[in-house]
Amino acid sequence: MPRGGSPQRELQHCCLPGAECQRTEQEGRAQGFKITGDPRKLGFAQCHRTQGPLHPSALPPPVPNSQEFLSKFAAFQGTMNEPEFPSNFVKPVEKAENASVPDKLKFNFYIPSAAINQGSSVDLVLLPATTGDFGVMPGHVPTVAELRPGVVSVHNELDKDVTKYFVSGGFAFIHADSTTDVCAVEAVPLSDIDSDAVRAGLAEYTGKLASLQGKGDDYELAAAQAGVEVYSALNSALGL
């Protein structure tokens, strides 16, 4: 029992053979640990086990940075290339001091077959996200949003020159440099949509959905639900 009358704590640790083990053993004993087993014979397979607080000297020292790791790796490198680190693939963000928010938002709008807007300067973009509609202006916080069927309103000039598109879904990416990218599955100018076709489509898919309830055809049911969702959004967008 060590000085002070408290029972000794057991420490079984793993380390490399040699002087480091001896140093760790000595420090462990100085802290009142009872060393179980020969640390020079435990090898890599053993793990730390303690019945009390584990002394920090029994833990392997952390590698502070990649340069120190590379300096130690060089002795075993041979013909191998130097390892890559996650930081090698991350570009540092350069923040200009006293950077001001630009007057215009840079807007890119893509569908699989075309670029509707590319590098356009606009005042505001209204987006129909799955979490709710929201607007994007210069200086907006970086955001990724999934789009639901609805209307994308592009304000080239705020409340004066506005172009509206109906999208069936997609994603919006708002960047820190006041750039916004919208990638939609389909996008149609709202002015090109036939209101009679929307009414007919909504009636058709509503009837299909009602007839499929409880019949167990999951694919047909999902298609009918998607049709009702899209045509309902079109109906709302046109104010029908």
XYZ file of C-alpha atoms in Angstrom:
240
model
C 0.000 0.000 0.000
C 1.467 3.402 -0.930
C 2.150 6.213 1.488
C -1.090 7.755 2.773
C -2.959 4.499 3.347
C -4.977 4.450 0.106
C -5.041 1.176 -1.849
C -2.906 0.897 -4.938
C -4.626 1.206 -8.328
C -3.823 -1.334 -11.013
C -2.572 -0.168 -14.385
C -2.054 -2.429 -17.351
C -0.864 -0.537 -20.389
C 0.396 -1.063 -23.923
C 3.427 0.551 -25.482
C 6.419 -0.043 -27.685
C 9.329 -2.082 -26.284
C 12.259 -0.157 -24.902
C 12.942 3.009 -22.982
C 9.475 4.500 -23.415
C 7.952 1.562 -21.550
C 10.456 1.971 -18.738
C 9.704 5.686 -18.455
C 5.976 5.029 -18.356
C 6.420 2.305 -15.727
C 8.495 4.579 -13.524
C 6.007 7.442 -13.780
C 3.148 5.059 -13.074
C 4.815 3.844 -9.906
C 5.543 7.422 -8.861
C 1.811 8.144 -9.115
C 0.907 5.202 -6.884
C -0.053 2.678 -9.570
C 0.675 -1.010 -9.212
C 2.052 -2.192 -12.567
C 0.660 -5.590 -13.624
C 2.694 -7.475 -16.204
C 5.959 -6.652 -17.882
C 5.271 -3.572 -20.057
C 8.079 -4.615 -22.417
C 6.215 -7.860 -23.219
C 2.656 -6.585 -23.542
C 3.037 -5.453 -27.169
C 0.400 -3.763 -29.314
C -2.497 -6.113 -28.547
C -2.920 -5.099 -24.923
C -5.240 -2.278 -23.900
C -5.337 0.159 -21.020
C -7.177 -1.232 -18.007
C -7.414 0.516 -14.696
C -9.417 0.366 -11.482
C -8.786 4.027 -10.841
C -7.927 7.204 -12.762
C -5.598 6.483 -15.674
C -2.373 8.412 -15.538
C -1.797 10.516 -18.696
C 1.694 9.075 -19.087
C 0.139 5.714 -19.998
C -1.513 7.234 -23.104
C 0.347 7.642 -26.413
C 1.383 11.240 -27.050
C -0.693 13.033 -29.702
C 0.843 14.053 -33.031
C 0.538 17.843 -33.029
C 0.654 18.425 -36.790
C 1.204 16.828 -40.176
C 4.779 18.106 -40.474
C 5.883 16.216 -37.370
C 4.134 13.097 -38.669
C 5.888 13.395 -42.034
C 9.262 13.820 -40.359
C 8.721 10.539 -38.464
C 7.229 8.832 -41.521
C 10.302 9.633 -43.632
C 12.349 6.957 -41.875
C 9.949 4.237 -43.117
C 8.834 5.853 -46.390
C 11.061 4.018 -48.860
C 9.477 4.266 -52.328
C 6.028 5.197 -50.989
C 4.498 8.581 -51.737
C 3.863 10.989 -48.920
C 0.393 10.493 -47.385
C -2.371 12.989 -48.055
C -4.215 14.833 -45.270
C -7.780 16.228 -45.302
C -6.350 19.743 -45.063
C -4.685 19.234 -48.464
C -8.120 19.214 -50.095
C -9.630 22.186 -48.265
C -9.126 25.612 -49.755
C -8.655 28.303 -47.133
C -11.433 30.869 -47.042
C -10.040 34.311 -47.609
C -11.992 36.999 -45.825
C -11.261 40.531 -46.869
C -11.173 43.024 -44.052
C -14.219 45.290 -43.947
C -15.714 43.391 -46.912
C -19.077 44.891 -47.871
C -22.170 43.015 -49.060
C -22.610 43.394 -52.836
C -25.614 45.229 -54.223
C -26.691 42.316 -56.421
C -27.025 38.556 -56.030
C -25.221 36.400 -58.592
C -27.794 33.840 -59.741
C -27.351 30.579 -61.653
C -30.407 28.517 -62.612
C -29.969 25.101 -64.246
C -32.129 22.275 -65.561
C -30.651 19.090 -67.122
C -31.085 20.384 -70.676
C -30.192 24.078 -70.324
C -28.939 26.972 -68.235
C -31.878 29.314 -67.683
C -29.766 31.881 -65.842
C -25.988 31.918 -65.672
C -24.162 34.637 -63.796
C -27.224 36.909 -63.752
C -27.246 39.849 -61.339
C -30.564 39.984 -59.487
C -32.000 41.646 -56.392
C -33.962 38.737 -54.899
C -34.842 35.087 -55.520
C -37.836 33.465 -53.806
C -37.547 29.693 -53.437
C -40.100 26.980 -52.520
C -38.151 24.800 -50.090
C -39.519 21.678 -48.442
C -39.186 23.484 -45.093
C -41.096 26.536 -46.364
C -40.689 29.378 -48.848
C -37.769 31.744 -48.297
C -36.039 34.621 -50.062
C -32.383 35.022 -50.942
C -30.722 38.434 -51.164
C -27.057 39.481 -51.216
C -25.332 38.539 -47.966
C -27.581 35.555 -47.201
C -26.041 32.924 -44.931
C -24.705 29.803 -46.729
C -27.528 27.288 -47.065
C -28.454 24.093 -48.905
C -32.205 23.602 -49.417
C -34.280 20.912 -51.082
C -36.990 22.341 -53.314
C -40.566 21.103 -53.484
C -42.958 21.656 -56.438
C -43.610 25.383 -56.523
C -42.680 28.752 -57.965
C -39.179 30.226 -58.200
C -39.518 34.008 -58.472
C -36.513 35.861 -59.874
C -36.558 39.590 -59.071
C -34.156 41.127 -61.572
C -35.259 44.447 -60.084
C -37.034 44.222 -56.765
C -40.844 44.078 -57.243
C -40.570 45.568 -60.741
C -38.947 43.110 -63.141
C -39.981 39.654 -61.913
C -39.811 36.333 -63.802
C -41.568 33.296 -62.339
C -40.839 29.633 -63.058
C -42.639 26.541 -61.891
C -40.213 23.819 -60.739
C -41.068 20.216 -59.950
C -38.240 19.864 -57.424
C -34.483 20.210 -57.048
C -31.915 21.848 -54.804
C -30.723 25.377 -54.041
C -27.176 26.185 -52.937
C -26.584 29.602 -51.346
C -22.888 30.455 -51.026
C -21.049 32.869 -48.749
C -19.977 35.065 -51.682
C -23.601 36.059 -52.483
C -23.898 33.480 -55.251
C -26.940 31.216 -55.515
C -27.230 28.071 -57.644
C -30.598 26.453 -58.311
C -30.642 22.989 -59.907
C -34.159 21.889 -60.847
C -35.460 18.687 -62.416
C -37.886 20.684 -64.579
C -38.608 24.396 -64.846
C -41.291 26.093 -66.964
C -42.085 29.818 -67.159
C -45.333 30.337 -65.294
C -46.758 32.267 -68.255
C -46.414 29.150 -70.479
C -48.608 26.906 -68.318
C -52.102 26.081 -69.609
C -54.625 26.548 -66.814
C -57.142 24.154 -68.443
C -54.495 21.399 -68.597
C -53.744 21.989 -64.910
C -57.410 21.589 -63.949
C -57.712 18.422 -66.004
C -54.488 16.953 -64.603
C -55.509 17.664 -61.016
C -58.899 16.017 -61.533
C -57.279 12.982 -63.197
C -54.703 12.333 -60.469
C -57.168 13.033 -57.663
C -59.454 10.369 -59.150
C -56.554 7.913 -59.493
C -55.486 8.471 -55.896
C -59.012 7.874 -54.622
C -59.409 4.663 -56.657
C -56.070 3.246 -55.474
C -56.610 3.710 -51.733
C -56.307 0.391 -49.911
C -55.439 -1.657 -53.004
C -51.787 -2.226 -52.112
C -50.175 -1.080 -55.390
C -47.425 1.043 -53.885
C -45.923 2.212 -57.180
C -49.224 3.404 -58.675
C -50.207 4.965 -55.363
C -46.917 6.888 -55.107
C -47.270 8.102 -58.710
C -50.802 9.309 -58.041
C -49.704 11.102 -54.849
C -46.843 12.818 -56.737
C -49.275 13.857 -59.491
C -51.691 15.358 -56.989
C -48.841 17.224 -55.261
C -47.475 18.713 -58.507
C -50.863 19.673 -59.974
C -52.017 21.114 -56.653
C -48.887 23.294 -56.588
C -49.535 24.348 -60.206
C -53.137 25.129 -59.360
C -52.028 27.275 -56.422
C -49.325 29.021 -58.470
C -51.860 30.041 -61.126
C -54.398 31.111 -58.520
C -57.077 28.736 -59.835
